[in-house]
Short mmCIF file of C-alpha atoms and ligand atoms in Angstrom, two decimals:
data_model
loop_
_atom_site.label_atom_id
_atom_site.label_comp_id
_atom_site.label_asym_id
_atom_site.label_seq_id
_atom_site.Cartn_x
_atom_site.Cartn_y
_atom_site.Cartn_z
CA UNK A 1 56.86 20.82 136.17
CA UNK A 2 53.08 19.55 136.61
CA UNK A 3 49.91 21.86 135.24
CA UNK A 4 48.37 24.02 138.19
CA UNK A 5 44.68 22.37 136.16
CA UNK A 6 44.97 19.04 136.18
CA UNK A 7 45.98 17.71 132.94
CA UNK A 8 43.83 15.19 132.46
CA UNK A 9 41.91 17.06 129.03
CA UNK A 10 44.02 17.27 125.84
CA UNK A 11 42.79 21.21 125.51
CA UNK A 12 42.32 22.49 121.95
CA UNK A 13 44.89 25.91 122.05
CA UNK A 14 41.91 28.65 121.92
CA UNK A 15 40.72 31.04 124.77
CA UNK A 16 37.52 32.10 124.45
CA UNK A 17 35.96 36.22 125.61
CA UNK A 18 32.64 35.62 125.09
CA UNK A 19 29.63 34.37 123.62
CA UNK A 20 26.63 35.85 121.49
CA UNK A 21 24.26 32.74 120.25
CA UNK A 22 25.52 29.86 118.08
CA UNK A 23 29.04 32.19 117.98
CA UNK A 24 32.21 32.14 120.03
CA UNK A 25 34.37 34.88 120.24
CA UNK A 26 38.20 33.99 121.11
CA UNK A 27 40.83 36.79 122.81
CA UNK A 28 42.12 37.17 120.12
CA UNK A 29 38.73 38.56 118.14
CA UNK A 30 38.59 35.11 115.94
CA UNK A 31 34.96 34.09 115.58
CA UNK A 32 33.55 31.03 115.92
CA UNK A 33 30.79 28.96 114.99
CA UNK A 34 30.22 27.32 117.78
CA UNK A 35 28.32 23.24 116.28
CA UNK A 36 30.03 22.07 119.50
CA UNK A 37 27.55 23.66 122.24
CA UNK A 38 30.58 23.05 125.14
CA UNK A 39 29.44 19.02 124.30
CA UNK A 40 25.25 19.63 124.07
CA UNK A 41 24.78 21.77 126.62
CA UNK A 42 24.70 25.05 125.46
CA UNK A 43 20.83 23.95 124.11
CA UNK A 44 19.78 27.71 123.64
CA UNK A 45 23.59 29.30 122.50
CA UNK A 46 25.78 31.10 124.53
CA UNK A 47 24.47 34.85 126.43
CA UNK A 48 20.66 34.16 125.64
CA UNK A 49 19.20 36.93 127.32
CA UNK A 50 15.74 35.14 129.10
CA UNK A 51 18.72 33.26 130.32
CA UNK A 52 21.11 35.53 131.04
CA UNK A 53 17.60 37.16 133.24
CA UNK A 54 16.81 34.37 134.94
CA UNK A 55 20.44 34.38 136.38
CA UNK A 56 20.89 37.43 137.06
CA UNK A 57 17.37 38.44 138.56
CA UNK A 58 17.30 34.72 140.61
CA UNK A 59 21.40 36.45 141.80
CA UNK A 60 19.68 39.14 143.26
CA UNK A 61 17.62 37.19 145.66
CA UNK A 62 19.26 34.33 147.35
CA UNK A 63 22.52 31.93 145.79
CA UNK A 64 22.01 29.14 148.09
CA UNK A 65 20.04 27.70 151.00
CA UNK A 66 20.08 24.37 151.30
CA UNK A 67 18.09 21.42 151.25
CA UNK A 68 17.70 21.98 154.84
CA UNK A 69 15.13 23.75 153.65
CA UNK A 70 12.53 24.53 150.93
CA UNK A 71 14.33 25.41 147.86
CA UNK A 72 10.68 27.24 146.03
CA UNK A 73 12.82 27.11 142.79
CA UNK A 74 13.78 23.43 143.01
CA UNK A 75 9.95 23.04 143.69
CA UNK A 76 9.19 24.64 140.91
CA UNK A 77 11.55 23.17 137.67
CA UNK A 78 10.47 19.85 139.43
CA UNK A 79 7.03 20.42 138.87
CA UNK A 80 7.22 21.17 134.94
CA UNK A 81 9.26 18.25 134.65
CA UNK A 82 6.77 16.63 135.95
CA UNK A 83 4.23 17.97 133.88
CA UNK A 84 6.17 17.28 130.24
CA UNK A 85 7.02 13.89 131.08
CA UNK A 86 6.21 10.27 131.69
CA UNK A 87 8.12 11.45 135.42
CA UNK A 88 6.03 11.53 138.92
CA UNK A 89 9.56 12.84 141.03
CA UNK A 90 12.74 14.75 140.50
CA UNK A 91 15.69 14.34 142.57
CA UNK A 92 18.36 17.18 141.03
CA UNK A 93 22.19 16.91 140.18
CA UNK A 94 24.48 19.46 139.52
CA UNK A 95 26.07 17.06 136.43
CA UNK A 96 24.86 14.35 134.27
CA UNK A 97 27.25 11.34 136.56
CA UNK A 98 25.40 12.13 139.75
CA UNK A 99 21.61 12.29 138.09
CA UNK A 100 23.47 8.58 137.06
CA UNK A 101 24.68 7.66 140.22
CA UNK A 102 20.78 8.81 141.75
CA UNK A 103 19.54 6.91 138.79
CA UNK A 104 21.45 3.83 139.87
CA UNK A 105 21.07 4.14 143.49
CA UNK A 106 17.11 4.94 143.03
CA UNK A 107 16.64 0.95 141.45
CA UNK A 108 19.29 -0.09 143.64
CA UNK A 109 17.53 0.79 146.57
CA UNK A 110 13.70 0.44 144.78
CA UNK A 111 14.19 -3.77 144.83
CA UNK A 112 15.65 -2.91 148.16
CA UNK A 113 12.46 -1.64 149.53
CA UNK A 114 10.65 -4.12 148.02
CA UNK A 115 12.66 -6.89 150.06
CA UNK A 116 13.89 -8.65 146.47
CA UNK A 117 17.72 -9.28 146.29
CA UNK A 118 17.71 -7.83 142.81
CA UNK A 119 20.68 -5.64 142.07
CA UNK A 120 22.44 -6.42 138.54
CA UNK A 121 22.22 -2.91 136.16
CA UNK A 122 22.31 -3.95 132.82
CA UNK A 123 24.03 -1.28 129.83
CA UNK A 124 25.52 -1.58 127.00
CA UNK A 125 28.72 -2.33 125.34
CA UNK A 126 30.06 1.39 124.13
CA UNK A 127 27.99 3.43 126.28
CA UNK A 128 28.98 6.47 128.15
CA UNK A 129 27.18 7.65 131.82
CA UNK A 130 29.64 9.82 132.70
CA UNK A 131 33.06 9.36 135.38
CA UNK A 132 32.52 8.66 138.78
CA UNK A 133 33.08 5.21 139.63
CA UNK A 134 29.80 3.95 139.43
CA UNK A 135 28.98 5.38 136.35
CA UNK A 136 32.66 4.08 135.09
CA UNK A 137 31.71 0.50 135.96
CA UNK A 138 28.40 1.41 134.19
CA UNK A 139 29.91 1.83 131.09
CA UNK A 140 32.51 -1.19 131.80
CA UNK A 141 35.70 -1.07 129.52
CA UNK A 142 38.11 1.08 127.89
CA UNK A 143 40.13 4.34 129.25
CA UNK A 144 37.17 5.23 131.41
CA UNK A 145 38.19 2.00 134.00
CA UNK A 146 42.07 1.18 133.01
CA UNK A 147 43.89 1.81 136.03
CA UNK A 148 40.88 2.82 138.23
CA UNK A 149 41.16 -0.36 140.13
CA UNK A 150 38.91 -3.00 141.06
CA UNK A 151 34.90 -1.96 139.41
CA UNK A 152 31.40 -1.78 141.48
CA UNK A 153 30.13 -5.55 141.10
CA UNK A 154 26.63 -6.16 139.85
CA UNK A 155 26.98 -3.98 136.55
CA UNK A 156 27.45 -6.13 132.91
CA UNK A 157 27.32 -4.46 129.37
CA UNK A 158 25.45 -6.09 126.21
CA UNK A 159 26.75 -6.08 122.47
CA UNK A 160 24.97 -2.33 121.33
CA UNK A 161 21.20 -2.98 119.03
CA UNK A 162 21.30 -6.86 120.29
CA UNK A 163 17.70 -7.36 121.80
CA UNK A 164 18.14 -11.61 121.30
CA UNK A 165 21.46 -10.76 123.59
CA UNK A 166 19.68 -8.12 126.09
CA UNK A 167 17.06 -10.98 126.06
CA UNK A 168 19.87 -13.86 127.18
CA UNK A 169 21.26 -11.09 129.74
CA UNK A 170 17.53 -9.62 131.26
CA UNK A 171 15.51 -11.90 133.18
CA UNK A 172 13.53 -11.92 136.67
CA UNK A 173 17.17 -11.48 138.75
CA UNK A 174 18.19 -8.19 136.96
CA UNK A 175 17.43 -4.89 138.77
CA UNK A 176 17.35 -2.30 135.99
CA UNK A 177 18.44 -2.07 132.71
CA UNK A 178 20.28 1.49 131.82
CA UNK A 179 20.74 2.79 128.20
CA UNK A 180 21.30 6.10 126.16
CA UNK A 181 18.56 5.65 123.21
CA UNK A 182 21.28 7.69 121.21
CA UNK A 183 25.22 7.18 122.20
CA UNK A 184 26.56 10.03 121.85
CA UNK A 185 30.38 9.61 123.44
CA UNK A 186 30.08 6.11 121.77
CA UNK A 187 29.35 7.51 118.60
CA UNK A 188 25.72 9.27 118.02
CA UNK A 189 24.76 5.35 117.50
CA UNK A 190 20.74 5.62 117.76
CA UNK A 191 19.45 2.74 119.19
CA UNK A 192 16.41 1.73 117.01
CA UNK A 193 12.83 2.70 118.42
CA UNK A 194 11.58 -0.88 117.76
CA UNK A 195 14.91 -1.73 120.48
CA UNK A 196 13.45 0.85 122.64
CA UNK A 197 9.58 -0.69 122.46
CA UNK A 198 11.33 -4.19 122.66
CA UNK A 199 13.40 -3.26 125.35
CA UNK A 200 10.56 -1.94 127.08
CA UNK A 201 8.55 -5.25 126.26
CA UNK A 202 11.55 -7.14 128.23
CA UNK A 203 11.49 -4.67 131.43
CA UNK A 204 7.41 -5.58 132.09
CA UNK A 205 8.40 -8.84 131.48
CA UNK A 206 10.60 -9.30 133.89
CA UNK A 207 9.79 -6.56 136.26
CA UNK A 208 13.46 -5.02 135.81
CA UNK A 209 12.97 -1.45 135.52
CA UNK A 210 14.01 0.18 132.60
CA UNK A 211 15.98 3.09 132.74
CA UNK A 212 17.23 6.13 129.93
CA UNK A 213 19.92 8.05 130.29
CA UNK A 214 19.19 11.01 128.20
CA UNK A 215 21.74 13.47 129.83
CA UNK A 216 23.13 13.90 125.73
CA UNK A 217 19.89 13.33 123.95
CA UNK A 218 17.52 14.83 126.07
CA UNK A 219 16.12 18.73 126.08
CA UNK A 220 14.76 19.12 122.93
CA UNK A 221 18.23 17.56 121.34
CA UNK A 222 16.80 15.19 119.25
CA UNK A 223 13.33 18.01 117.80
CA UNK A 224 11.32 16.11 120.86
CA UNK A 225 12.40 16.96 124.54
CA UNK A 226 13.02 13.55 125.21
CA UNK A 227 14.56 11.35 122.28
CA UNK A 228 13.30 8.20 123.59
CA UNK A 229 9.60 10.22 123.21
CA UNK A 230 9.57 9.23 119.20
CA UNK A 231 9.65 5.10 120.63
CA UNK A 232 6.41 5.74 122.14
CA UNK A 233 7.25 4.60 125.51
CA UNK A 234 8.35 5.69 128.76
CA UNK A 235 10.96 4.90 131.15
CA UNK A 236 10.92 4.22 134.94
CA UNK A 237 13.38 6.27 135.62
CA UNK A 238 15.98 8.64 133.93
CA UNK A 239 19.34 10.67 134.59
CA UNK A 240 19.25 14.25 131.93
CA UNK A 241 21.60 16.90 132.26
CA UNK A 242 23.72 19.34 129.76
CA UNK A 243 20.42 21.00 127.82
CA UNK A 244 18.52 21.86 130.74
CA UNK A 245 20.85 24.06 132.21
CA UNK A 246 22.11 25.91 128.81
CA UNK A 247 25.95 26.23 130.30
CA UNK A 248 24.76 26.30 134.40
CA UNK A 249 25.81 22.96 136.61
CA UNK A 250 22.58 21.04 136.54
CA UNK A 251 20.83 17.90 136.03
CA UNK A 252 18.52 15.45 137.35
CA UNK A 253 16.70 12.20 137.96
CA UNK A 254 13.63 11.53 137.72
CA UNK A 255 11.07 8.82 138.20
CA UNK A 256 7.97 7.17 138.89
CA UNK A 257 6.37 7.09 142.03
CA UNK A 258 6.81 3.12 141.51
CA UNK A 259 10.66 3.57 141.00
CA UNK A 260 11.01 5.81 143.50
CA UNK A 261 9.95 3.78 146.24
CA UNK A 262 13.16 3.74 148.50
CA UNK A 263 14.47 6.66 148.17
CA UNK A 264 12.65 8.10 151.66
CA UNK A 265 14.64 10.67 153.50
CA UNK A 266 17.78 10.61 154.22
CA UNK A 267 18.55 8.01 151.75
CA UNK A 268 20.69 10.37 149.51
CA UNK A 269 21.52 14.18 149.05
CA UNK A 270 23.62 16.40 147.20
CA UNK A 271 24.69 19.87 149.23
CA UNK A 272 24.58 22.33 146.12
CA UNK A 273 22.00 19.52 144.51
CA UNK A 274 18.98 21.75 143.18
CA UNK A 275 20.34 25.39 144.64
CA UNK A 276 18.38 28.08 143.66
CA UNK A 277 20.93 29.59 141.10
CA UNK A 278 20.80 26.75 139.06
CA UNK A 279 16.36 25.62 139.38
CA UNK A 280 15.57 29.31 137.88
CA UNK A 281 18.32 29.34 135.03
CA UNK A 282 16.68 25.38 134.35
CA UNK A 283 13.14 26.00 134.68
CA UNK A 284 14.25 29.32 132.68
CA UNK A 285 15.51 26.95 129.58
CA UNK A 286 12.42 24.44 130.37
CA UNK A 287 10.12 26.83 129.74
CA UNK A 288 11.97 28.20 126.62
CA UNK A 289 11.89 24.71 125.25
CA UNK A 290 8.30 24.13 125.75
CA UNK A 291 7.42 27.28 124.56
CA UNK A 292 4.72 26.83 120.78
CA UNK A 293 6.27 25.92 117.91
CA UNK A 294 9.86 25.14 120.00
CA UNK A 295 10.80 21.68 119.40
CA UNK A 296 8.95 22.05 115.55
CA UNK A 297 11.72 24.14 114.63
CA UNK A 298 14.22 22.30 116.00
CA UNK A 299 13.19 19.35 113.47
CA UNK A 300 12.27 21.89 110.38
CA UNK A 301 16.51 23.36 111.05
CA UNK A 302 17.64 19.47 111.95
CA UNK A 303 16.34 17.79 108.72
CA UNK A 304 17.96 21.31 106.81
CA UNK A 305 20.93 20.54 108.36
CA UNK A 306 20.89 16.43 108.12
CA UNK A 307 20.22 17.49 104.37
CA UNK A 308 23.54 19.73 104.01
CA UNK A 309 25.71 17.11 105.80
CA UNK A 310 24.02 14.19 103.47
CA UNK A 311 25.37 16.79 100.73
CA UNK A 312 28.92 16.91 102.30
CA UNK A 313 29.73 13.39 102.50
CA UNK A 314 28.29 13.10 98.49
CA UNK A 315 31.11 15.86 98.00
CA UNK A 316 34.02 14.82 100.09
CA UNK A 317 33.48 10.76 100.02
CA UNK A 318 37.42 10.63 101.15
CA UNK A 319 36.92 11.84 104.64
CA UNK A 320 33.02 11.21 105.45
CA UNK A 321 31.93 7.14 104.88
CA UNK A 322 27.85 8.40 106.77
CA UNK A 323 25.94 10.75 108.54
CA UNK A 324 23.84 9.65 111.50
CA UNK A 325 21.60 10.89 113.86
CA UNK A 326 18.39 12.54 114.48
CA UNK A 327 17.67 15.87 115.50
CA UNK A 328 19.91 17.99 116.01
CA UNK A 329 22.21 15.00 117.86
CA UNK A 330 24.40 14.27 114.14
CA UNK A 331 27.67 12.59 113.47
CA UNK A 332 30.04 12.65 110.69
CA UNK A 333 31.30 8.79 110.17
CA UNK A 334 35.01 9.32 109.08
CA UNK A 335 36.71 7.07 106.56
CA UNK A 336 38.93 4.54 108.29
CA UNK A 337 42.12 5.65 108.52
CA UNK A 338 40.46 9.72 109.18
CA UNK A 339 41.36 10.35 112.58
CA UNK A 340 37.94 12.41 113.94
CA UNK A 341 40.28 15.43 116.12
CA UNK A 342 42.09 15.82 112.07
CA UNK A 343 38.27 17.55 111.07
CA UNK A 344 37.43 18.87 115.02
CA UNK A 345 41.04 20.54 114.04
CA UNK A 346 40.70 21.70 110.39
CA UNK A 347 37.08 22.61 110.97
CA UNK A 348 38.68 24.49 114.09
CA UNK A 349 41.17 26.59 111.76
CA UNK A 350 37.97 27.08 109.48
CA UNK A 351 36.37 28.89 112.18
CA UNK A 352 33.56 26.24 112.78
CA UNK A 353 33.46 24.04 116.56
CA UNK A 354 32.36 20.48 116.66
CA UNK A 355 33.62 17.32 119.17
CA UNK A 356 35.28 14.38 118.05
CA UNK A 357 33.31 10.62 119.85
CA UNK A 358 34.17 6.98 120.04
CA UNK A 359 33.49 4.99 116.68
CA UNK A 360 35.63 7.32 114.53
CA UNK A 361 32.66 10.06 113.98
CA UNK A 362 32.54 13.65 114.42
CA UNK A 363 29.55 14.51 116.29
CA UNK A 364 27.65 18.35 115.22
CA UNK A 365 25.70 20.01 117.51
CA UNK A 366 24.93 23.69 117.44
CA UNK A 367 22.49 25.66 119.87
CA UNK A 368 18.79 23.86 119.14
CA UNK A 369 18.62 28.03 118.40
CA UNK A 370 21.19 28.02 114.94
CA UNK A 371 19.49 29.72 112.41
CA UNK A 372 18.76 28.90 109.07
CA UNK A 373 21.73 30.69 108.07
CA UNK A 374 24.42 29.81 110.85
CA UNK A 375 23.62 26.32 109.41
CA UNK A 376 24.98 27.57 106.04
CA UNK A 377 27.47 29.18 107.43
CA UNK A 378 28.84 26.29 109.09
CA UNK A 379 28.03 23.76 106.30
CA UNK A 380 30.27 26.24 104.41
CA UNK A 381 33.28 26.17 107.19
CA UNK A 382 32.58 22.65 107.20
CA UNK A 383 32.97 22.76 103.34
CA UNK A 384 36.34 24.04 103.56
CA UNK A 385 37.65 21.81 106.41
CA UNK A 386 37.25 18.90 104.48
CA UNK A 387 39.00 20.41 101.21
CA UNK A 388 41.95 21.46 103.18
CA UNK A 389 41.77 18.08 104.91
CA UNK A 390 41.33 16.59 101.56
CA UNK A 391 43.82 18.95 99.71
CA UNK A 392 46.08 18.08 102.98
CA UNK A 393 45.86 14.26 101.55
CA UNK A 394 47.04 14.70 98.55
CA UNK A 395 50.75 16.73 98.55
N1 PLP B 401 25.67 10.32 130.21
C1 PLP B 401 25.60 10.98 128.79
C2 PLP B 401 25.02 10.08 127.60
C3 PLP B 401 26.60 11.89 128.63
O1 PLP B 401 26.67 12.55 127.20
C4 PLP B 401 27.27 12.48 129.86
C5 PLP B 401 28.51 13.30 129.88
O2 PLP B 401 29.03 13.67 128.35
C6 PLP B 401 26.85 11.61 130.93
C7 PLP B 401 26.15 10.87 131.56
C8 PLP B 401 27.85 12.27 132.30
O3 PLP B 401 27.48 13.72 132.45
P1 PLP B 401 29.01 14.63 133.17
O4 PLP B 401 29.90 14.91 132.65
O5 PLP B 401 27.88 16.19 133.37
O6 PLP B 401 29.04 13.98 134.40
#
């Protein structure tokens, strides 16, 4: 008989009772160091006092009014995002896929508003933009799309990191290019800063809008508020989610005034998008990430973690082939023939939670608030997991 929960997920057999900072405590009392952060979501760890207070205070005042009315928490969140980024305007969503949908619609509507017939959107192979039909059409391949019927027309994918292929594809007929500055689900694959700068130039030359999907790489995860800042360029449109809500469902589509030209009253909407609860939490997350020294601290800890992971790779060359990523968005690329699921499971048995990704990679995504001691404890547990795997392989 089918599970009452539609069986679309392969779940690990653990249930958690509660979370405390970087730790998750299972119902049987086992304490796990959470180096997955709910797939880069719980940016400030579990039950962060400032987020609990923001949510409780808002819960006592008003939960939902709809976008028929002014929502001060939504406006304040949008204002802070505008102050902190390239954007002039923000549409608030409930998830990453919705943020991407809004981004794609904003790009297409821009060209319709200018009266030019430009609909084509270029993306990169191995991308992940979410699970709606629009988002899987953008990604364009594999298990994401199999069996889901005809994809939306007007999307083209080019090989990862190949600027010549991008040049050969983007033209003055292209509506927009959407890329993840660091591919997350695809296996922690960062696009080089020079590639991103070239892409910005190419979009400027052809008029195509440049969109970034920073759903996974954004909100301080790479040690910058947004990953693209490291390349010294800005997009026209950007999708964010995950970390911004710190665990509360929240996302957003950010755009310049020019790129948002077509998004006039009645063109887009969402019943829950930008509701007071989500925005109160999002604002608290953003204030914390923007607070003095927070991102410096992320960069410092990220250096320590990267170095320790490189040490693990040296100590376990039979399992780890490479360590890559930026900030606290890191990946262990495993040797051929070792499935990421194996290390994720061995890690779980050793008391550290990690996340599998494409390209034979295990993601290491601790909360941005992880301490030096917790990094040490996580490395120790990963070391134990890797040793257990080696022993099992040798047996
Ligand atoms: N874009 C990127 C880069 C992601 O990593 C994800 C989720 O993993 C999404 C979009 C989709 O976000 P959501 O699952 O919140 O719809």
